[in-house]
PDB file of C-alpha atoms and ligand atoms in Angstrom:
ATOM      1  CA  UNK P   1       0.000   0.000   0.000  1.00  0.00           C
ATOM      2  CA  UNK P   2       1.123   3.997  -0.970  1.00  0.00           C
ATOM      3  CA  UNK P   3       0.211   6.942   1.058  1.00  0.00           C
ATOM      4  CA  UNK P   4      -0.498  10.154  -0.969  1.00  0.00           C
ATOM      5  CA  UNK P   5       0.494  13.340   1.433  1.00  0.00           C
ATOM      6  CA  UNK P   6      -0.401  16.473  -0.831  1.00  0.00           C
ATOM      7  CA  UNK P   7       1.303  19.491   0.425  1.00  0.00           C
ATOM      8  CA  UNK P   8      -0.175  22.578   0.994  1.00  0.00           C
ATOM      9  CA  UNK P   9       2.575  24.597  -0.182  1.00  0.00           C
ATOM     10  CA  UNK P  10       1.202  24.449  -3.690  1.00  0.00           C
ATOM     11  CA  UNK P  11      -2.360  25.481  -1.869  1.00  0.00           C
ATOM     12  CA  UNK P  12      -4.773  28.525  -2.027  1.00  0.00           C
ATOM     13  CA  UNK P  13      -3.613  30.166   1.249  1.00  0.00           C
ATOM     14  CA  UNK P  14      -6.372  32.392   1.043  1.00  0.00           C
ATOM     15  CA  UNK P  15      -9.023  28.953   1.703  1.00  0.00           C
ATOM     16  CA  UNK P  16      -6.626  26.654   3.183  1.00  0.00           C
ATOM     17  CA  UNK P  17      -8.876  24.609   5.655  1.00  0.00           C
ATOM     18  CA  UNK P  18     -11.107  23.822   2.476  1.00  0.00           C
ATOM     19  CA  UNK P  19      -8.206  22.868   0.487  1.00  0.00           C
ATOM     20  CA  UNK P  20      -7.251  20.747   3.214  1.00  0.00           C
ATOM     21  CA  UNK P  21     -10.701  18.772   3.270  1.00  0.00           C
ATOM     22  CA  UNK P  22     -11.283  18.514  -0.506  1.00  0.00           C
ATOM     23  CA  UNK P  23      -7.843  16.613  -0.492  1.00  0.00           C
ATOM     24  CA  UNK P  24      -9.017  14.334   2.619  1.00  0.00           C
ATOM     25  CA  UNK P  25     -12.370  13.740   1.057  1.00  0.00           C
ATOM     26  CA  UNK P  26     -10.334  12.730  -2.419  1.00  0.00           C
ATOM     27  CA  UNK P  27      -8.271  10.113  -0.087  1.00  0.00           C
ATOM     28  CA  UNK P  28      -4.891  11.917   1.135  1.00  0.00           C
ATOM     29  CA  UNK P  29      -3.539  10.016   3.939  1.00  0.00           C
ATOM     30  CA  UNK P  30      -1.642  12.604   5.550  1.00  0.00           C
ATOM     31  CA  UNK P  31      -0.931  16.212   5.023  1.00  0.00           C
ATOM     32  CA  UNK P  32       2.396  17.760   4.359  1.00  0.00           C
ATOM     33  CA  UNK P  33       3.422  21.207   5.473  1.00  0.00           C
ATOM     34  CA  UNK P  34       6.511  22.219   4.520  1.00  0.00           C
ATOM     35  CA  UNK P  35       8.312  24.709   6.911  1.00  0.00           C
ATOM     36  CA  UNK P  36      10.572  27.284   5.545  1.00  0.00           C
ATOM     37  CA  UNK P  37      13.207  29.456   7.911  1.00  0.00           C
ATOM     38  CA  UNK P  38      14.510  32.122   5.212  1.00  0.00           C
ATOM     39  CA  UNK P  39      18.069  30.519   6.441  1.00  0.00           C
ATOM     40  CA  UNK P  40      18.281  26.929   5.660  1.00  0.00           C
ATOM     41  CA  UNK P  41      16.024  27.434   2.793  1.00  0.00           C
ATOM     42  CA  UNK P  42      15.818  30.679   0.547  1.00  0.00           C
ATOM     43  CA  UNK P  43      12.280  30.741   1.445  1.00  0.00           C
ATOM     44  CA  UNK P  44       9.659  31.411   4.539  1.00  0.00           C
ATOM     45  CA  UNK P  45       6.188  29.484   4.944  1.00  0.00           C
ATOM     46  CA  UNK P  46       4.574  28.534   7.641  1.00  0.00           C
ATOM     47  CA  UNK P  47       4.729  27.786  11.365  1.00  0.00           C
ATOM     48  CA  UNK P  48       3.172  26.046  14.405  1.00  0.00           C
ATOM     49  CA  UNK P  49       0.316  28.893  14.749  1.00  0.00           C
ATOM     50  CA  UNK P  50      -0.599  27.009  10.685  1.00  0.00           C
ATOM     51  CA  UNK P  51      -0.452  23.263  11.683  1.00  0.00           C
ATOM     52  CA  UNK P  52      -2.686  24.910  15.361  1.00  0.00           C
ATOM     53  CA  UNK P  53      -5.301  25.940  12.941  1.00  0.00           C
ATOM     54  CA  UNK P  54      -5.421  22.590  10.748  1.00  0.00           C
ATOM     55  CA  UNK P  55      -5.285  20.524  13.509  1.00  0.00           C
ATOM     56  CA  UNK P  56      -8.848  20.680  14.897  1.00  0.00           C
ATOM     57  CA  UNK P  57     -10.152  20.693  11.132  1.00  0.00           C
ATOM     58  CA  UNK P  58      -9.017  17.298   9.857  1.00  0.00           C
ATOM     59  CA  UNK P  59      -8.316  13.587  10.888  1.00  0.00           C
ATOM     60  CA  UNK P  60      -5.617  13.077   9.123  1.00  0.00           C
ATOM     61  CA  UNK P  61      -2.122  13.121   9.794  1.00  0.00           C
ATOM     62  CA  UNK P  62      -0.215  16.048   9.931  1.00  0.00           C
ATOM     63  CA  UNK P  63       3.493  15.635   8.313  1.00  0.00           C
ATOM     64  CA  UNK P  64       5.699  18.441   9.135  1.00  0.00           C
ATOM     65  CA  UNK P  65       8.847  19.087   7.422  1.00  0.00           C
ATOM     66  CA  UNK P  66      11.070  20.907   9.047  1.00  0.00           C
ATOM     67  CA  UNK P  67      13.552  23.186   6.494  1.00  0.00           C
ATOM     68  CA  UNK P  68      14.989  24.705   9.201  1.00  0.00           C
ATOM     69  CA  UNK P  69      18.104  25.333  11.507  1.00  0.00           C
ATOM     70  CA  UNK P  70      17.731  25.324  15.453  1.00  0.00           C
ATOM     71  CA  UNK P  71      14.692  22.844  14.731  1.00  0.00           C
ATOM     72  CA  UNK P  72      15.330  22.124  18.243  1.00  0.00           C
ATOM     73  CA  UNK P  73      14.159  25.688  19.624  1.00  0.00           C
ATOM     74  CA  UNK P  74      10.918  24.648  17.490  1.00  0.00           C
ATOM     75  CA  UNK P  75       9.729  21.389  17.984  1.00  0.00           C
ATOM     76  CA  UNK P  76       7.988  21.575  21.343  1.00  0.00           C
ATOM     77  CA  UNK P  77       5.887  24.208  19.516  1.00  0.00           C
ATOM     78  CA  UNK P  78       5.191  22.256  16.703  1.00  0.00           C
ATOM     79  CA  UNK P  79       4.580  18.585  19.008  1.00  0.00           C
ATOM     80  CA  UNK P  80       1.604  21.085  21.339  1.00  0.00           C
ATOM     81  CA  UNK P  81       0.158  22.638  17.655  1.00  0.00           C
ATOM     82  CA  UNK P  82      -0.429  19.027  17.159  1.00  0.00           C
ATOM     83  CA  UNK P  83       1.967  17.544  14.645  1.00  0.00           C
ATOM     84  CA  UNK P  84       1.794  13.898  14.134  1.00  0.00           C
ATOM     85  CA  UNK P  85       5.231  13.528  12.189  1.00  0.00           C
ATOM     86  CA  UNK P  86       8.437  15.957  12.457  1.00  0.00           C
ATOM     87  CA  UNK P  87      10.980  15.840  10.217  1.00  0.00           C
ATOM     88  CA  UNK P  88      14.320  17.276  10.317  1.00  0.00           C
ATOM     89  CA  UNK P  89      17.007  17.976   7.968  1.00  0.00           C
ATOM     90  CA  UNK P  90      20.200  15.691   8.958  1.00  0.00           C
ATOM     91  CA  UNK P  91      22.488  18.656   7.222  1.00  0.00           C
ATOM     92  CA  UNK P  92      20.816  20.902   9.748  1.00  0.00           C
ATOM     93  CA  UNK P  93      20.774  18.783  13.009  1.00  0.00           C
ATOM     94  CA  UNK P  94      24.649  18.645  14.499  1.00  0.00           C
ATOM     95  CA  UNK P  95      23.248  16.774  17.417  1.00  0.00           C
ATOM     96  CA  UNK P  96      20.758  15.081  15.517  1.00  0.00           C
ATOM     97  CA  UNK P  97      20.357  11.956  17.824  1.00  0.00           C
ATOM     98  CA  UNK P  98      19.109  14.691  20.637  1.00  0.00           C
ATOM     99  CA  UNK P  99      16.669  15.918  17.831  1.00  0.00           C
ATOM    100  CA  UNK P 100      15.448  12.851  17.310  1.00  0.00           C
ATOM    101  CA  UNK P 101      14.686  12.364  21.355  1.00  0.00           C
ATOM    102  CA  UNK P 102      13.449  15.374  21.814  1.00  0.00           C
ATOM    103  CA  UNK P 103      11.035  15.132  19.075  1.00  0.00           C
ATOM    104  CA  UNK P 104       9.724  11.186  20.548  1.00  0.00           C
ATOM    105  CA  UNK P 105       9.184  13.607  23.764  1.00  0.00           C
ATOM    106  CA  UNK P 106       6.277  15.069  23.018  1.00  0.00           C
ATOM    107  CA  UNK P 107       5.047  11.777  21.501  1.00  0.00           C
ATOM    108  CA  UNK P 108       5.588  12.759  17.921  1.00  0.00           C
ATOM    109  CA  UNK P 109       6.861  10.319  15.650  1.00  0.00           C
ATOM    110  CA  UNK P 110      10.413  11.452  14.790  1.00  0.00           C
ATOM    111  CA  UNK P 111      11.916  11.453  10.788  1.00  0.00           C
ATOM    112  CA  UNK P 112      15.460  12.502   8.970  1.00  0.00           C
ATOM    113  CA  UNK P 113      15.444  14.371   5.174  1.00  0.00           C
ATOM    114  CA  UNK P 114      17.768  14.154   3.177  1.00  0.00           C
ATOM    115  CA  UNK P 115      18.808  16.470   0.467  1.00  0.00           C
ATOM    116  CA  UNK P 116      19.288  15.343  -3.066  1.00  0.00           C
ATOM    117  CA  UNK P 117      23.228  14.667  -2.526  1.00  0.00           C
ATOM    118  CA  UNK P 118      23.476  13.592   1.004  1.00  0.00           C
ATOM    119  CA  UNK P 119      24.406   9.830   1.567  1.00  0.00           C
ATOM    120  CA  UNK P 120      22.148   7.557   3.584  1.00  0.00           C
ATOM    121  CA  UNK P 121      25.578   6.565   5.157  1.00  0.00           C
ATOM    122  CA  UNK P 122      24.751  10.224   7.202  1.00  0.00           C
ATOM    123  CA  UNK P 123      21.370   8.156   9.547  1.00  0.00           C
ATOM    124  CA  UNK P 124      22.308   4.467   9.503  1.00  0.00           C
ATOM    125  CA  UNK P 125      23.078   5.072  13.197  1.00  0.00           C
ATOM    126  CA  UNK P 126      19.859   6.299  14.076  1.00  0.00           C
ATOM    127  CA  UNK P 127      17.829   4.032  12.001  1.00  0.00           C
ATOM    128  CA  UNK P 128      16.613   2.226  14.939  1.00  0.00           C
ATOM    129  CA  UNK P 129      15.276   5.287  16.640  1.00  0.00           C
ATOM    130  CA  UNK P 130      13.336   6.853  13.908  1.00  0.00           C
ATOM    131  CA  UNK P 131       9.824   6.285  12.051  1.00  0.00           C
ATOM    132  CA  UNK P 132      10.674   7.700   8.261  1.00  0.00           C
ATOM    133  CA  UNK P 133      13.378   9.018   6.209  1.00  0.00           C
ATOM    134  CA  UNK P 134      12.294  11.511   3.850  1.00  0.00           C
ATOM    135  CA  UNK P 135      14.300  11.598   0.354  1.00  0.00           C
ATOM    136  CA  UNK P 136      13.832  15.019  -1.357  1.00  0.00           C
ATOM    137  CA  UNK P 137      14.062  14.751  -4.855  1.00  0.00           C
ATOM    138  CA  UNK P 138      14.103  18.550  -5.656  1.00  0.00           C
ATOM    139  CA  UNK P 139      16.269  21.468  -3.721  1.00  0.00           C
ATOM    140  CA  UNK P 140      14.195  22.357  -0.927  1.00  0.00           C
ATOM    141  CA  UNK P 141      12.799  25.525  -1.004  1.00  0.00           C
ATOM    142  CA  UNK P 142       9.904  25.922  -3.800  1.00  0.00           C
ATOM    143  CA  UNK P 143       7.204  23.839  -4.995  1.00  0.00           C
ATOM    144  CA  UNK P 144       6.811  22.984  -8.603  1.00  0.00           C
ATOM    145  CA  UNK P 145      10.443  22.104  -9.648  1.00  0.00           C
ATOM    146  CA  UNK P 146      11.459  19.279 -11.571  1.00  0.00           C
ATOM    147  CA  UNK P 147      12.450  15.481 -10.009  1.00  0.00           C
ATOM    148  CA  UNK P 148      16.001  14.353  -9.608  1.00  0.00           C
ATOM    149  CA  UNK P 149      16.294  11.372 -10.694  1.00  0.00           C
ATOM    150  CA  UNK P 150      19.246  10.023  -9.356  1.00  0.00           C
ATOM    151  CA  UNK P 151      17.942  10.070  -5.813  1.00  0.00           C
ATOM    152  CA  UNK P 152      16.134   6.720  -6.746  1.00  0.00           C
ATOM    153  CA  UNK P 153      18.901   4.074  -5.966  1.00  0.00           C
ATOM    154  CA  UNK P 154      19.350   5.928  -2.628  1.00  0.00           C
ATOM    155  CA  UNK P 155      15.957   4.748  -1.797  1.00  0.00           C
ATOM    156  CA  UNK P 156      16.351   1.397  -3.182  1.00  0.00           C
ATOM    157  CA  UNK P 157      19.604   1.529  -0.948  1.00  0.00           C
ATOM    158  CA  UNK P 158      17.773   2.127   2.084  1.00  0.00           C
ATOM    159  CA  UNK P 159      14.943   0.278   1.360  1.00  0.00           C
ATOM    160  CA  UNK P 160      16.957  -2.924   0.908  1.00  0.00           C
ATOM    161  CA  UNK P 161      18.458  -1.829   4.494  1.00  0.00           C
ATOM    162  CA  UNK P 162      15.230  -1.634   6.363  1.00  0.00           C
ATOM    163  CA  UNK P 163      14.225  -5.191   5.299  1.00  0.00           C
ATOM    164  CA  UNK P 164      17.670  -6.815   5.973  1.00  0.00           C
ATOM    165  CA  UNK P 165      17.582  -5.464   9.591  1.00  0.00           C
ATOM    166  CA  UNK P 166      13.913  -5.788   9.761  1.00  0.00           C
ATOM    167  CA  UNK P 167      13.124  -2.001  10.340  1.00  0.00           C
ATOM    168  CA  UNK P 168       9.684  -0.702  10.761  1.00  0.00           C
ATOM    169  CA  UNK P 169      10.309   2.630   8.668  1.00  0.00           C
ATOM    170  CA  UNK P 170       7.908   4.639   6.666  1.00  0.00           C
ATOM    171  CA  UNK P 171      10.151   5.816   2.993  1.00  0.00           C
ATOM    172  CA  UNK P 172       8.622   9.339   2.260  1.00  0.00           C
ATOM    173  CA  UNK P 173       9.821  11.364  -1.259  1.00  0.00           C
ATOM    174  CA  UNK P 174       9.151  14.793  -1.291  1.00  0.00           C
ATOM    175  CA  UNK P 175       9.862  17.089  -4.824  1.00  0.00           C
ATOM    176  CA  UNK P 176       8.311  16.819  -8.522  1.00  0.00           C
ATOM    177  CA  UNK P 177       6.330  14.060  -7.573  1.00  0.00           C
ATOM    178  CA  UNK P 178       3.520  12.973 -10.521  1.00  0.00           C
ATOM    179  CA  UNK P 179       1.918  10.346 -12.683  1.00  0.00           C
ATOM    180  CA  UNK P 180       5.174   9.347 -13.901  1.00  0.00           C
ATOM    181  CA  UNK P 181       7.835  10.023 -11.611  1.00  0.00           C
ATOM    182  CA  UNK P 182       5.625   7.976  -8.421  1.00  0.00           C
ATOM    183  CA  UNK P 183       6.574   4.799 -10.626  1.00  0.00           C
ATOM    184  CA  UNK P 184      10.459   4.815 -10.074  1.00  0.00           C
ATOM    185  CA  UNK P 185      10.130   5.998  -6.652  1.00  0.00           C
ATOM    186  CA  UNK P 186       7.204   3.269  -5.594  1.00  0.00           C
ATOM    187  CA  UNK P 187       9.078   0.272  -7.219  1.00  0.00           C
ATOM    188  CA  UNK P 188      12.432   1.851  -5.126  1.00  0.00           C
ATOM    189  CA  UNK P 189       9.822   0.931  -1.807  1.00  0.00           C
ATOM    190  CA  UNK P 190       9.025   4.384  -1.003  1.00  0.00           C
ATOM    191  CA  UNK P 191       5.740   4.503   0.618  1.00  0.00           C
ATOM    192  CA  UNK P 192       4.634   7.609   1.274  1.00  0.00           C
ATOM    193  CA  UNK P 193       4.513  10.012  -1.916  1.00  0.00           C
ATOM    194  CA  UNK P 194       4.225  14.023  -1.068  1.00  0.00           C
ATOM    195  CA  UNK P 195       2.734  15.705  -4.183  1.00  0.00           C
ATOM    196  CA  UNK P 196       1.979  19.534  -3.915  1.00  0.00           C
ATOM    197  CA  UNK P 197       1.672  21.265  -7.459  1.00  0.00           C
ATOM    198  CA  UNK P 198       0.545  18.056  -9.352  1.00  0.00           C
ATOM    199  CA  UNK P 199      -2.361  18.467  -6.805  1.00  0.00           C
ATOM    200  CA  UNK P 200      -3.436  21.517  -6.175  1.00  0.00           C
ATOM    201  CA  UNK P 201      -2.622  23.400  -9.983  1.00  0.00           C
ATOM    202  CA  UNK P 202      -4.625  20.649 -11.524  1.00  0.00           C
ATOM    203  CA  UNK P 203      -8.170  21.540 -12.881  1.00  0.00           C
ATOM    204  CA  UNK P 204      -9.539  18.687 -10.751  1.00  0.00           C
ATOM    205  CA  UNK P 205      -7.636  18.301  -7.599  1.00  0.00           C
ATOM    206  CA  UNK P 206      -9.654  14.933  -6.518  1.00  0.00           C
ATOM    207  CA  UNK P 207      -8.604  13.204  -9.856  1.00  0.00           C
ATOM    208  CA  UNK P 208      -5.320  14.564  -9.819  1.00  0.00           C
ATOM    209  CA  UNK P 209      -4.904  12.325  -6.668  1.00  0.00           C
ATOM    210  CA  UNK P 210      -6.341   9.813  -7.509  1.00  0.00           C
ATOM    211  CA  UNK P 211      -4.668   9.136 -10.823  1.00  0.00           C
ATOM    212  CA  UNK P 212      -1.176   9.495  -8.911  1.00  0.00           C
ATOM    213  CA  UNK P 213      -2.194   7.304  -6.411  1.00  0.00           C
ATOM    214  CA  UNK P 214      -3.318   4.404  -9.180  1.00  0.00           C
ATOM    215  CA  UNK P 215      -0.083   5.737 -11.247  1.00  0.00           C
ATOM    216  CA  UNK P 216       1.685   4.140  -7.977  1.00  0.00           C
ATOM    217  CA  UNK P 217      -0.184   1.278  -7.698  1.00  0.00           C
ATOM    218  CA  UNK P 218       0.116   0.138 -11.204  1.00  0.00           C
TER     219      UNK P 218
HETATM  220  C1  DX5 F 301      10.023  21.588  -1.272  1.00  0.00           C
HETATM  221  C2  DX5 F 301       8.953  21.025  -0.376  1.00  0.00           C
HETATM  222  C3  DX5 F 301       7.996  20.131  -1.062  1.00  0.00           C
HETATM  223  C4  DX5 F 301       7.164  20.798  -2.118  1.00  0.00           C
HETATM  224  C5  DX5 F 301       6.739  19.764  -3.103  1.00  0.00           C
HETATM  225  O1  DX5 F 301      10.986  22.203  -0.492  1.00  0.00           O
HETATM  226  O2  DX5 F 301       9.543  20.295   0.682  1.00  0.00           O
HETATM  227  O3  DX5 F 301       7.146  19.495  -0.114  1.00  0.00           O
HETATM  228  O4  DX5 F 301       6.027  21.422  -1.588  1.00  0.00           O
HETATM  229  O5  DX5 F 301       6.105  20.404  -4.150  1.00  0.00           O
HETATM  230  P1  DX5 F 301       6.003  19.744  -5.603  1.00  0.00           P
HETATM  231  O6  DX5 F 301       5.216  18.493  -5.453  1.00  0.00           O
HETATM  232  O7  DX5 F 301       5.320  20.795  -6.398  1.00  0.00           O
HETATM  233  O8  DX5 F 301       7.419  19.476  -6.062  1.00  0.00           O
HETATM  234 ZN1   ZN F 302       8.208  18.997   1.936  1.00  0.00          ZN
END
């Protein structure tokens, strides 16, 4: 089974709760909200006060991604707005086992991103401690750019890992995700899929979905 977590990034800001349920009644199974600092990122978003006002407005899971540095100043915030999944860059977490803690804590289930270029060699120590990796297959930063396809045999890497040492691991790829690029990534063993502008700029945002989703499946 795939997971489909549109991001709101590529949303209508000025009607975000209702693009938030059309998705969930089109069969998302978690939402992605991408979090932007101005400093690890060249771009600012959202924060906590955005996943405080989604929370009480959906049952689904809330998947925050963390583009950030001192995510550690930030996460309590984010765990009490009601976050259900925090992920941190590993390029900006220096103590990223403490992250990782801190974030189980406040009962939130704890992930790593990676950037395009950065090894899997950088988490293998903390494999046992976390609940998903998250593969970016664009720059962070923007919505709407194209996939890189070389981050694919990463993911097969690490897939191939989690079954040899008999992880429980959720694989999440994040960047230019569509009808065809979900193929490469789903047959890699990624199992979560975030898609934000093949959503929400499409004419029909419920078939959108719903054609990626069976795009995976196929
Ligand atoms: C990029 C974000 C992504 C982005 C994906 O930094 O982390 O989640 O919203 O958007 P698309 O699907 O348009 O590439
Ligand atoms: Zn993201």
């Amino acid at each position: 089974m795939i997971k489909i977590a549109p991001s709101i990034l590529a949303a209508n800001f000025a009607k975000l709760g209702e693009e938030v349920l059309e998705v969930e009644k089109a069969g998302a199974e978690l939402i992605h909200i991408d979090v932007m600092d101005g400093h690890f990122v060249p771009n600012i978003t959202m924060g906590p006060i955005v996943v405080e006002a989604l929370r009480p407005l959906t049952n689904l899971p809330l998947d925050v991604h963390l583009m950030i540095e001192n995510a550690d100043q930030y996460i309590e915030a984010f765990a009490k707005a009601g976050a259900d999944y925090i992920t941190v860059h590993v390029e900006a977490c220096p103590h990223l086992h403490r992250t990782i803690q801190l974030i189980r804590s406040f009962g939130v289930k704890p992930g790593i991103v990676l950037n395009p270029h950065t090894p899997i060699e950088t988490i293998q120590h903390v494999l046992e401690d976390i609940d998903m990796v998250l593969f970016m297959t664009v720059n962070p930063g923007f919505g709407g750019q194209k996939f890189i396809h070389s981050v694919v045999p990463k993911v097969k890497q690490l897939s191939q890992i989690i079954k040899e040492r008999n992880l429980s691991i959720e694989i999440e790829i994040d960047g230019g995700i569509n009808e065809e690029t979900i193929v490469p990534c789903v047959e890699a063993g990624a199992t979560i899929l975030v898609a934000g502008s093949a959503i929400y700029n499409a004419p029909d945002k419920a078939k959108a979905l719903q054609r990626i989703k069976a795009a995976g499946l196929s």
